PDB file of C-alpha atoms in Angstrom:
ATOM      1  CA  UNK N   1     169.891 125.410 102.034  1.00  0.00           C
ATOM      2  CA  UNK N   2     171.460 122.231 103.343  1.00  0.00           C
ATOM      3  CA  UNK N   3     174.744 121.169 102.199  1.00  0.00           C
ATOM      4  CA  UNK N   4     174.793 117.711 100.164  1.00  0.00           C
ATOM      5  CA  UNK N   5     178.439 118.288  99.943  1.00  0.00           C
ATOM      6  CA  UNK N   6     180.442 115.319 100.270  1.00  0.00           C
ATOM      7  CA  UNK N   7     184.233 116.628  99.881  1.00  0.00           C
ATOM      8  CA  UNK N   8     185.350 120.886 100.637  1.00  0.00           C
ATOM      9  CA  UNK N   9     188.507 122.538 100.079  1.00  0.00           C
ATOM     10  CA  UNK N  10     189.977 125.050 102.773  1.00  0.00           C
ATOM     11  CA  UNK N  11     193.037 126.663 102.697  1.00  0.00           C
ATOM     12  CA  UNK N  12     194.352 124.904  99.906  1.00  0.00           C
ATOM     13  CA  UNK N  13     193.426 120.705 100.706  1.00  0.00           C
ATOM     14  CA  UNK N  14     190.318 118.736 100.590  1.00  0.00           C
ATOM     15  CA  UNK N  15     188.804 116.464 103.255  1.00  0.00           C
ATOM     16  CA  UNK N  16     189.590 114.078 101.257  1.00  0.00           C
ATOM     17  CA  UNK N  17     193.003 114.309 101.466  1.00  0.00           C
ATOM     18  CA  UNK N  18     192.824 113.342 104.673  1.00  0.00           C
ATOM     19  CA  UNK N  19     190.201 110.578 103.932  1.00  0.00           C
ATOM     20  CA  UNK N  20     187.530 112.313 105.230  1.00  0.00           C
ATOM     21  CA  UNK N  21     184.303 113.178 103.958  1.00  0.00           C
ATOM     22  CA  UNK N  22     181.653 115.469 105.211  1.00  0.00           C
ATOM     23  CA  UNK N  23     178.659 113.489 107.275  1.00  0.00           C
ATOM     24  CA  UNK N  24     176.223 113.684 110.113  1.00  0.00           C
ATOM     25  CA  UNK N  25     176.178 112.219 113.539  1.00  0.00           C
ATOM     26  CA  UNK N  26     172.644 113.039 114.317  1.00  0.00           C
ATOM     27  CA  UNK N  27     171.117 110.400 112.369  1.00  0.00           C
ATOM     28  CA  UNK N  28     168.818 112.658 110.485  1.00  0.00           C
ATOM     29  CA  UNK N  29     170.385 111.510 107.296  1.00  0.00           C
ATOM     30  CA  UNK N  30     171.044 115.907 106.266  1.00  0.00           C
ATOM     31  CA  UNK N  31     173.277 118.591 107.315  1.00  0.00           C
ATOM     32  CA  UNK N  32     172.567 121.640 109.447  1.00  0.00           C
ATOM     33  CA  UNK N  33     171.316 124.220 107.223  1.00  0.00           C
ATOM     34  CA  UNK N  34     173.760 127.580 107.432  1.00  0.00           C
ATOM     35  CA  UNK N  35     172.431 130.276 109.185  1.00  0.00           C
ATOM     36  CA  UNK N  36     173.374 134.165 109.415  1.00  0.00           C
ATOM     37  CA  UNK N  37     173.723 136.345 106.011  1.00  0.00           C
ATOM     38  CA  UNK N  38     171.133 138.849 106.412  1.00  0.00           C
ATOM     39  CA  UNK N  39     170.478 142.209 105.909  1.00  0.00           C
ATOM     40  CA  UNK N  40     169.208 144.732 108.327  1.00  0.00           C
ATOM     41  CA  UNK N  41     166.927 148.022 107.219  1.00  0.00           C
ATOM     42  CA  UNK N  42     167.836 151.225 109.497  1.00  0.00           C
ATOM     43  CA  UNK N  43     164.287 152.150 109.086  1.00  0.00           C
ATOM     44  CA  UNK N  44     162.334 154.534 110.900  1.00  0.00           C
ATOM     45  CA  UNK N  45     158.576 155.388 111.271  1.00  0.00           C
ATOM     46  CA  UNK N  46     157.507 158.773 110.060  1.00  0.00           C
ATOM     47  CA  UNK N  47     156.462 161.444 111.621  1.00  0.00           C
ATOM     48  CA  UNK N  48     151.984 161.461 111.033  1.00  0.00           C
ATOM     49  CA  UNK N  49     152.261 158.446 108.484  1.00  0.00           C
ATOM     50  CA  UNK N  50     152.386 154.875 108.631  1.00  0.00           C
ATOM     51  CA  UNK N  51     155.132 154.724 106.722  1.00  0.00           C
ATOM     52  CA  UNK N  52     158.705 153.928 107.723  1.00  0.00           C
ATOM     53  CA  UNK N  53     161.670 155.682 106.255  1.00  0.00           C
ATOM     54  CA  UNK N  54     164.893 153.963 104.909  1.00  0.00           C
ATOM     55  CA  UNK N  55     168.108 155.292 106.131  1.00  0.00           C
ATOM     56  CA  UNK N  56     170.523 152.271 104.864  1.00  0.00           C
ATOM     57  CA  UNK N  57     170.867 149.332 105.692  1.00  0.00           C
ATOM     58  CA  UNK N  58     173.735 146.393 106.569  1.00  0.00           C
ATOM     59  CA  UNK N  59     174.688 143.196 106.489  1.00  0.00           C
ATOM     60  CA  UNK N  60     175.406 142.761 110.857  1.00  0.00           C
ATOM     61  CA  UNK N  61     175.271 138.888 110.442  1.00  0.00           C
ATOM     62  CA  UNK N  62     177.749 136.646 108.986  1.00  0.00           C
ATOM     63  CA  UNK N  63     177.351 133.055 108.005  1.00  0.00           C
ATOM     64  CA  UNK N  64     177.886 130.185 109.943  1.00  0.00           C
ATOM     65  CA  UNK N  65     177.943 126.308 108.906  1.00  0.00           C
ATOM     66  CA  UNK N  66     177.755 123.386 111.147  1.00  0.00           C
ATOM     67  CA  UNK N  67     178.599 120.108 110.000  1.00  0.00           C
ATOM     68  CA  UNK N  68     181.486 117.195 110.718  1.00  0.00           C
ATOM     69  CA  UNK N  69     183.426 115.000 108.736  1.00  0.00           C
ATOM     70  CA  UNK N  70     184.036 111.215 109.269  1.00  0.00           C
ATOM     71  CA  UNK N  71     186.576 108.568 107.572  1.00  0.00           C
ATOM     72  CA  UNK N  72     185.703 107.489 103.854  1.00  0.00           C
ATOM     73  CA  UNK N  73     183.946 104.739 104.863  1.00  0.00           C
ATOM     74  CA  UNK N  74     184.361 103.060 101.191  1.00  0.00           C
ATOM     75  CA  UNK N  75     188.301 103.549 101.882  1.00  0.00           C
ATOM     76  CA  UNK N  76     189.998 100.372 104.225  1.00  0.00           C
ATOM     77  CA  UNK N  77     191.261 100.891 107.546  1.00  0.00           C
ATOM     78  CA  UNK N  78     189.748 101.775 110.954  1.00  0.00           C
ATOM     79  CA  UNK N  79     187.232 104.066 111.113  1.00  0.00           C
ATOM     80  CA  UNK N  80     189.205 105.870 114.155  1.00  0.00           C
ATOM     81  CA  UNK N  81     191.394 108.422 114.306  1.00  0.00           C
ATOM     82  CA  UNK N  82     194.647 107.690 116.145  1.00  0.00           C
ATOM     83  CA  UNK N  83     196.682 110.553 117.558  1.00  0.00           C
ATOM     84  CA  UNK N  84     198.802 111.578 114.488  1.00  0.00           C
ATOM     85  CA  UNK N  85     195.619 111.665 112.134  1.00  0.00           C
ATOM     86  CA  UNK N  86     193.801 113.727 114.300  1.00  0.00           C
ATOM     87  CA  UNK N  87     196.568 116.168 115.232  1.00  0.00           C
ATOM     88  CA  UNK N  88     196.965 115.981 111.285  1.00  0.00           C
ATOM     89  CA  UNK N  89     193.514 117.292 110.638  1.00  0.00           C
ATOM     90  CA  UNK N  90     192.995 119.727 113.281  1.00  0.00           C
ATOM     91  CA  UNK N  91     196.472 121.183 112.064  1.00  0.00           C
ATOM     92  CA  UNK N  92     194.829 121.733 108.699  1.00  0.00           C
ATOM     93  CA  UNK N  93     191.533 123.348 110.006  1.00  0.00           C
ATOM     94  CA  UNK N  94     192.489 124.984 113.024  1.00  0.00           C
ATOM     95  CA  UNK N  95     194.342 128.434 112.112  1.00  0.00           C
ATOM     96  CA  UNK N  96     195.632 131.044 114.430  1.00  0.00           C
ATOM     97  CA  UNK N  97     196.279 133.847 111.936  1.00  0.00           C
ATOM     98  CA  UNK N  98     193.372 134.688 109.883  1.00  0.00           C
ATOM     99  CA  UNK N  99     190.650 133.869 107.904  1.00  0.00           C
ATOM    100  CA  UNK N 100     191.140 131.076 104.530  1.00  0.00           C
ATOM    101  CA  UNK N 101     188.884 130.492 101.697  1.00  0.00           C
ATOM    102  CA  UNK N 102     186.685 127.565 101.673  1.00  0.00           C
ATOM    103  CA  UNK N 103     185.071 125.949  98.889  1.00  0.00           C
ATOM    104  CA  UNK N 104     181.841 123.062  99.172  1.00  0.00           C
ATOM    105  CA  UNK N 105     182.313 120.478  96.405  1.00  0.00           C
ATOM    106  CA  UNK N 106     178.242 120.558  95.659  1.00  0.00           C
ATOM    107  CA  UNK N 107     177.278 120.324  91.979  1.00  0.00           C
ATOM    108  CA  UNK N 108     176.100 123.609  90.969  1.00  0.00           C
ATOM    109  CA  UNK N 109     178.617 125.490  93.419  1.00  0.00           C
ATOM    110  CA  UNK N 110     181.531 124.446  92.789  1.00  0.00           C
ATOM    111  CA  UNK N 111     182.624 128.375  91.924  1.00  0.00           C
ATOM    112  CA  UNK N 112     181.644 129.384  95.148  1.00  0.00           C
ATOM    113  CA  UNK N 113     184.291 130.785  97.929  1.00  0.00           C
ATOM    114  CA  UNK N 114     183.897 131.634 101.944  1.00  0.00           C
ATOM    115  CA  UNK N 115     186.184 133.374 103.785  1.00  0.00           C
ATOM    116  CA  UNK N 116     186.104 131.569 106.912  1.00  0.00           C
ATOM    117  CA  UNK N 117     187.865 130.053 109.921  1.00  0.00           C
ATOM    118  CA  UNK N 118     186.970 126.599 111.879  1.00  0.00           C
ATOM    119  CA  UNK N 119     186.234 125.759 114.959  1.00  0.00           C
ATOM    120  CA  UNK N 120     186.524 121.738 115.401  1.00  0.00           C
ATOM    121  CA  UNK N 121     185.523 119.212 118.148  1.00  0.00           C
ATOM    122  CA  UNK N 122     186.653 115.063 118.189  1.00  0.00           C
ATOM    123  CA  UNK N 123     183.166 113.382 118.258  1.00  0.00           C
ATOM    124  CA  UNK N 124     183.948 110.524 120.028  1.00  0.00           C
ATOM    125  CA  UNK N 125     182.205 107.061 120.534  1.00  0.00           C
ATOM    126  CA  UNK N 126     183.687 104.491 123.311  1.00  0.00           C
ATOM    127  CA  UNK N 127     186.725 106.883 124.105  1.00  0.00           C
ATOM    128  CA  UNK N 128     187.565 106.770 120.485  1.00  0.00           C
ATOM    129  CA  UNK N 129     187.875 109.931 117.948  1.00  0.00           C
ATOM    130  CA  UNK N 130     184.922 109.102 114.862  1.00  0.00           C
ATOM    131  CA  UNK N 131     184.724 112.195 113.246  1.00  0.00           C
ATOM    132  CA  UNK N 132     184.916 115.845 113.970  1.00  0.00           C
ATOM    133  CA  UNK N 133     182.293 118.284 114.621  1.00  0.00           C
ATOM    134  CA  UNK N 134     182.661 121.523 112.727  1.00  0.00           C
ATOM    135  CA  UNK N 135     181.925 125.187 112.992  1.00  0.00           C
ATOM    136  CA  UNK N 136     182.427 127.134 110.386  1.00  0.00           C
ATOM    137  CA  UNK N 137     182.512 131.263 110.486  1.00  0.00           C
ATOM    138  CA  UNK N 138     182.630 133.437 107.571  1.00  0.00           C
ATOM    139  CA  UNK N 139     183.984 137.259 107.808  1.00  0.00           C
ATOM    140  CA  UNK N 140     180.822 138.413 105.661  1.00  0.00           C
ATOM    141  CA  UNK N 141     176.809 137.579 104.903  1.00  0.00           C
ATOM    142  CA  UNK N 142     177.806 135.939 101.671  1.00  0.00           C
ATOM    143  CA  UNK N 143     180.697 134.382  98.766  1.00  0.00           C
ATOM    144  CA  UNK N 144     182.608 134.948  96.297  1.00  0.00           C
ATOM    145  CA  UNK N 145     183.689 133.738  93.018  1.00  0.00           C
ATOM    146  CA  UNK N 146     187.532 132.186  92.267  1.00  0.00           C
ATOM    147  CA  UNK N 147     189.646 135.048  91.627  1.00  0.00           C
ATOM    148  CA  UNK N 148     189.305 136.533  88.256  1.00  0.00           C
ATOM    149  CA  UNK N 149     192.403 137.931  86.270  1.00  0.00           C
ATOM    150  CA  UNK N 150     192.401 140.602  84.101  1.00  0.00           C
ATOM    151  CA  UNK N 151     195.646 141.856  81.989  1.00  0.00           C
ATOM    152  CA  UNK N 152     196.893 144.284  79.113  1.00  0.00           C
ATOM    153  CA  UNK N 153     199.100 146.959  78.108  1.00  0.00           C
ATOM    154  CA  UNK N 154     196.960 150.045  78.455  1.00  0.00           C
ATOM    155  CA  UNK N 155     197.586 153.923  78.240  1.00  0.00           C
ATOM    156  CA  UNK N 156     195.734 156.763  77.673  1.00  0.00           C
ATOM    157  CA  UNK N 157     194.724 155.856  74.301  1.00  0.00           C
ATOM    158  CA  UNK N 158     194.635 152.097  75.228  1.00  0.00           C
ATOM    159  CA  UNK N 159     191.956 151.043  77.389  1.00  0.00           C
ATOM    160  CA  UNK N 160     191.504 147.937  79.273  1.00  0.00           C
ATOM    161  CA  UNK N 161     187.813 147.637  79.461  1.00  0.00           C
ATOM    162  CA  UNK N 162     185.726 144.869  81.250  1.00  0.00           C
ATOM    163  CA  UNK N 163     182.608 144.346  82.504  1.00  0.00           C
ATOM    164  CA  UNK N 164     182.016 143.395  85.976  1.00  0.00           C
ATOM    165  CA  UNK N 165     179.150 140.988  87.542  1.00  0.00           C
ATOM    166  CA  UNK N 166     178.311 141.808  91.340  1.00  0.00           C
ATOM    167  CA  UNK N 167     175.716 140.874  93.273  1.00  0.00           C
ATOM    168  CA  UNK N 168     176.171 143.869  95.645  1.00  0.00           C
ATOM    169  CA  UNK N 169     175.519 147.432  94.573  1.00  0.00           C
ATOM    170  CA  UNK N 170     178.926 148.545  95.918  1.00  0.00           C
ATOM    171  CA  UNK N 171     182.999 148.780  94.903  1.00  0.00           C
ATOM    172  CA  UNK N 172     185.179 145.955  94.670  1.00  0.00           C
ATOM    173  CA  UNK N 173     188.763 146.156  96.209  1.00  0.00           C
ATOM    174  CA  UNK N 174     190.956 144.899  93.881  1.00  0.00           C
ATOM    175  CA  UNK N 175     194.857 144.254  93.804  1.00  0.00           C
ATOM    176  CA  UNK N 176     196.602 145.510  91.062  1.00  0.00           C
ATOM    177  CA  UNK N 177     200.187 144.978  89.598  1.00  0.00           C
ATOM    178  CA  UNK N 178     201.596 147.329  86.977  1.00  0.00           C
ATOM    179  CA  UNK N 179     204.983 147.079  85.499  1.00  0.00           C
ATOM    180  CA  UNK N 180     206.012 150.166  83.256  1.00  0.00           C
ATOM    181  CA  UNK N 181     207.317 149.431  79.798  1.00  0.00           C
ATOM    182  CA  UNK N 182     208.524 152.986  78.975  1.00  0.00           C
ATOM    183  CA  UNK N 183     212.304 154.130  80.939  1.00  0.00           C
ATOM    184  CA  UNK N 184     211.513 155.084  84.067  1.00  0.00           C
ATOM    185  CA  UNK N 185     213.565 158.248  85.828  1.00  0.00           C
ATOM    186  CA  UNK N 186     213.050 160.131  89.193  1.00  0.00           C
ATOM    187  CA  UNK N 187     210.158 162.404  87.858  1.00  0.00           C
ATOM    188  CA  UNK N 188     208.458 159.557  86.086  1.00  0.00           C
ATOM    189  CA  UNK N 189     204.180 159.836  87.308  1.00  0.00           C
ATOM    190  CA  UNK N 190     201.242 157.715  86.537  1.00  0.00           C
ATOM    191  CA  UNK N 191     197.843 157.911  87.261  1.00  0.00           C
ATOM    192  CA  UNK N 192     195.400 154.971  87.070  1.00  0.00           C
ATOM    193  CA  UNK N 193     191.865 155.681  85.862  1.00  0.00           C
ATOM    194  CA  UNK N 194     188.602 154.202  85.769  1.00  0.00           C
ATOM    195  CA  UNK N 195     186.036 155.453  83.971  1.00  0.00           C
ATOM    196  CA  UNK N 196     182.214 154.247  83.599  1.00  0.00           C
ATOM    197  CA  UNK N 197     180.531 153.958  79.950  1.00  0.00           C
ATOM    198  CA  UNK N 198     178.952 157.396  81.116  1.00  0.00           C
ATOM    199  CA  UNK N 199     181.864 159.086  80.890  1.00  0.00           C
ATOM    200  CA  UNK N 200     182.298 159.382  85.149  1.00  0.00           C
ATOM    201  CA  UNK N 201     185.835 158.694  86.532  1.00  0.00           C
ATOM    202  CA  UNK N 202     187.269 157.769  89.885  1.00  0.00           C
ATOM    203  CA  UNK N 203     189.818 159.696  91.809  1.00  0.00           C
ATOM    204  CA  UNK N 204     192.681 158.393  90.296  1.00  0.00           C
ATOM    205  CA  UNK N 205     195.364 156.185  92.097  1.00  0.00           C
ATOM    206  CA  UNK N 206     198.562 158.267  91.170  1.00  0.00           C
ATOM    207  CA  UNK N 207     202.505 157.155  91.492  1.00  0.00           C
ATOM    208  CA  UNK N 208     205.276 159.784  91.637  1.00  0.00           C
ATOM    209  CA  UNK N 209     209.016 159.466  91.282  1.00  0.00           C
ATOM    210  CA  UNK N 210     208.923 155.854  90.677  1.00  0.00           C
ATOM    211  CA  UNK N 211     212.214 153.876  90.709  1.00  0.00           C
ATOM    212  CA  UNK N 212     210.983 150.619  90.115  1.00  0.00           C
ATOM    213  CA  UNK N 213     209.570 148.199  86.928  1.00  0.00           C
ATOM    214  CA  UNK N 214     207.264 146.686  89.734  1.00  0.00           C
ATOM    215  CA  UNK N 215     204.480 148.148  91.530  1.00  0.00           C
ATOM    216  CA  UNK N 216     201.863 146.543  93.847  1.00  0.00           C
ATOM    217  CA  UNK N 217     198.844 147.969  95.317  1.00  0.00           C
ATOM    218  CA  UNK N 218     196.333 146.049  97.449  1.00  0.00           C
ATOM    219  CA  UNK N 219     193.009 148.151  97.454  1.00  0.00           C
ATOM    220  CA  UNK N 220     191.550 145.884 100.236  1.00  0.00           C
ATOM    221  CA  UNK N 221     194.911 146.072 102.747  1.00  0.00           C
ATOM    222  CA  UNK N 222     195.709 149.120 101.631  1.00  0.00           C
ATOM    223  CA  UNK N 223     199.208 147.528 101.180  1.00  0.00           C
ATOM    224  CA  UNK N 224     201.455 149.495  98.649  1.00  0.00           C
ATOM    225  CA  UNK N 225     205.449 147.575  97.354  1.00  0.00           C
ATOM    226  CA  UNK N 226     207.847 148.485  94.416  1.00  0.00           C
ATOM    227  CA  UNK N 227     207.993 153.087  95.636  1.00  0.00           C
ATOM    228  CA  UNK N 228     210.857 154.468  97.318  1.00  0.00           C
ATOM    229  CA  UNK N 229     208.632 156.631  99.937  1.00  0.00           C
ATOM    230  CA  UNK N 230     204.830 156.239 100.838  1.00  0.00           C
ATOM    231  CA  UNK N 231     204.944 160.142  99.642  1.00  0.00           C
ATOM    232  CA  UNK N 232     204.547 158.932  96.257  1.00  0.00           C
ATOM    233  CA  UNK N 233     201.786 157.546  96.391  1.00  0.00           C
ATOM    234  CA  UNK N 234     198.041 159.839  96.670  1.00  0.00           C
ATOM    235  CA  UNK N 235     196.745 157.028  99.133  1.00  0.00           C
ATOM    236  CA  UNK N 236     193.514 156.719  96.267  1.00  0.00           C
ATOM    237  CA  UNK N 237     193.270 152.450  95.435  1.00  0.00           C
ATOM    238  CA  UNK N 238     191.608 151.453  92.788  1.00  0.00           C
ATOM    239  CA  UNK N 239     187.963 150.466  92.610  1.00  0.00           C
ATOM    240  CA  UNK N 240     185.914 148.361  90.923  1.00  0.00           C
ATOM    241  CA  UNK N 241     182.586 149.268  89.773  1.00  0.00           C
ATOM    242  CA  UNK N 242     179.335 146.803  88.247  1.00  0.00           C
ATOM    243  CA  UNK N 243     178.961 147.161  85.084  1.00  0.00           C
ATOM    244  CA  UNK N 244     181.823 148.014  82.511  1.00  0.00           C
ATOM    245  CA  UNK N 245     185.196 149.337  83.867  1.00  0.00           C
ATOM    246  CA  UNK N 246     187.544 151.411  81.033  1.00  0.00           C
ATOM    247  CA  UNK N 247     190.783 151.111  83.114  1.00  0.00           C
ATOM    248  CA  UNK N 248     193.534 154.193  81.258  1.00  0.00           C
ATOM    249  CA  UNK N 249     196.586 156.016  82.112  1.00  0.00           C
ATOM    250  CA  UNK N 250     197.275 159.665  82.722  1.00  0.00           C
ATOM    251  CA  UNK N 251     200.188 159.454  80.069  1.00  0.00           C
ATOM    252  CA  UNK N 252     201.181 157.864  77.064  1.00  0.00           C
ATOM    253  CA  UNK N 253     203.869 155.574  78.641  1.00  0.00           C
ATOM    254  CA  UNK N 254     202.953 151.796  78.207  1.00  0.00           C
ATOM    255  CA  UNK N 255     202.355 150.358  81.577  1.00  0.00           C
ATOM    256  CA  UNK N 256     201.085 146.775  81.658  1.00  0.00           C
ATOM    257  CA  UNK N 257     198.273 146.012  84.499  1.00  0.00           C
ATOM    258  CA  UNK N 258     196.975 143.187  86.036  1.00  0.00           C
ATOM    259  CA  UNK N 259     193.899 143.389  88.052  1.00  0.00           C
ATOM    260  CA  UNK N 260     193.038 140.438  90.768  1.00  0.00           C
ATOM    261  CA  UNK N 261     189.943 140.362  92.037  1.00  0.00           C
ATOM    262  CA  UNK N 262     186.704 137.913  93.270  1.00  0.00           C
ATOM    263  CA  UNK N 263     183.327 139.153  92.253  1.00  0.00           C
ATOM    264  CA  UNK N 264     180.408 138.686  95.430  1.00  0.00           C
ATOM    265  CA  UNK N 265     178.084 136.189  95.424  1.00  0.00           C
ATOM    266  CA  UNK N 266     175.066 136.410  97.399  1.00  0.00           C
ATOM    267  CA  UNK N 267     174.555 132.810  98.214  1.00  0.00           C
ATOM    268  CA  UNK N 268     174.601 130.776 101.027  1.00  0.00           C
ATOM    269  CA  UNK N 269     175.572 126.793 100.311  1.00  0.00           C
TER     270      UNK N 269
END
């Protein structure tokens, strides 16, 4: 698919906060379509047949985006970039520490997220900086939706129950804050569970002698805050299934959970 984006958001600010606006220097009047996002088969050819056996398969490939941005041209001013707006721009797109979420402002995928980190190159004309020539690398084959929030006071006999909409038959990582509305004392424990509408449950992510209101787990970092010692913790995150989720305690205590997470999206803008 081409992009007919004229305006994306990464990490936070639009090109057009910097009066920019995606565009083409080639003169072909479209964007580069994105490549990468496929899946590989591990198949192999049976023994006496001519048929090949599946053995999984993987996404290898991520995606990749090529495109630049320009100056508004409907905005006033010089259609350069002088030394502080392009040391501006590059500050915004060029990142040393990780991957940030970027978002093309297309109608019809406007929910749409990338993980991703840029690459960018002045294009010049006449010794002068025009535009910028981007690269754009995602850390997986496809997106994801905004981060969706999901919060109650559950127990054992008060379920928090949702239904999830993937587009990958696999677990989602979530993060998860709980905050405990019974008193809390050194032998206080808590198991989270998540059970399927069949009745199945997950190894449950337990908590022992908690100490604090506040706990934070990160299924995707495997980052744990708010316990005294990482021995109270069974090292079990939370997961995410498609379908429904019925999200309990171990106990009767009232412990109020929020669950963060961003649902995949197999589609490439």
């Amino acid at each position: 698919m081409n992009i007919f984006a004229k305006d994306f958001l990464f990490d936070g600010q639009r090109a057009s906060d910097f009066g920019c606006m995606v565009c083409s220097f080639n003169g072909s009047g479209g964007l580069e379509t994105a490549a990468g996002g496929e899946i590989e088969y591990n198949a192999v050819k049976l023994p006496g047949r001519n048929e090949f056996g599946f053995y999984g398969s993987q996404f290898n490939v991520t995606i990749t985006w090529n495109f630049s941005i320009c100056k508004n041209p409907c905005k006033k001013g010089n259609y350069c970039f002088d030394q502080y707006e392009e040391s501006m721009v590059r500050k915004w797109l060029v990142k040393t520490d990780g991957y940030r979420m970027m978002q093309f402002d297309q109608d019809g995928y406007e929910d749409i997220y990338y993980n991703v980190y840029f690459n960018a190159m002045p294009h010049q004309h006449l010794g002068k900086t025009v535009g910028f020539d981007l690269t754009a690398t995602s850390d997986c084959a496809y997106g994801f939706t905004d981060i969706i929030k999901k919060k109650a006071v559950i127990s054992s006999q008060m379920p928090l129950e949702f239904h999830v909409h993937s587009d990958l038959n696999a677990h989602i990582l979530p993060t998860i804050n709980l905050r405990m509305y019974s008193n809390i004392h050194e032998k206080t424990q808590i198991s989270i569970l998540n059970t399927d509408c069949a009745g199945k449950t997950e190894s449950p992510m337990t908590f022992k002698n908690i100490l604090s209101n506040h706990i934070s787990a990160n299924s995707r970092t495997k980052e744990v805050s708010g316990l005294d010692s990482p021995d109270d913790f069974n090292w079990n995150y939370l997961k995410l299934r498609d379908g429904k989720n019925i999200i309990t305690t171990s106990g009767t205590e009232l412990v109020e959970i929020e669950i963060l997470y961003r649902e995949p999206r197999l589609i490439t803008v």
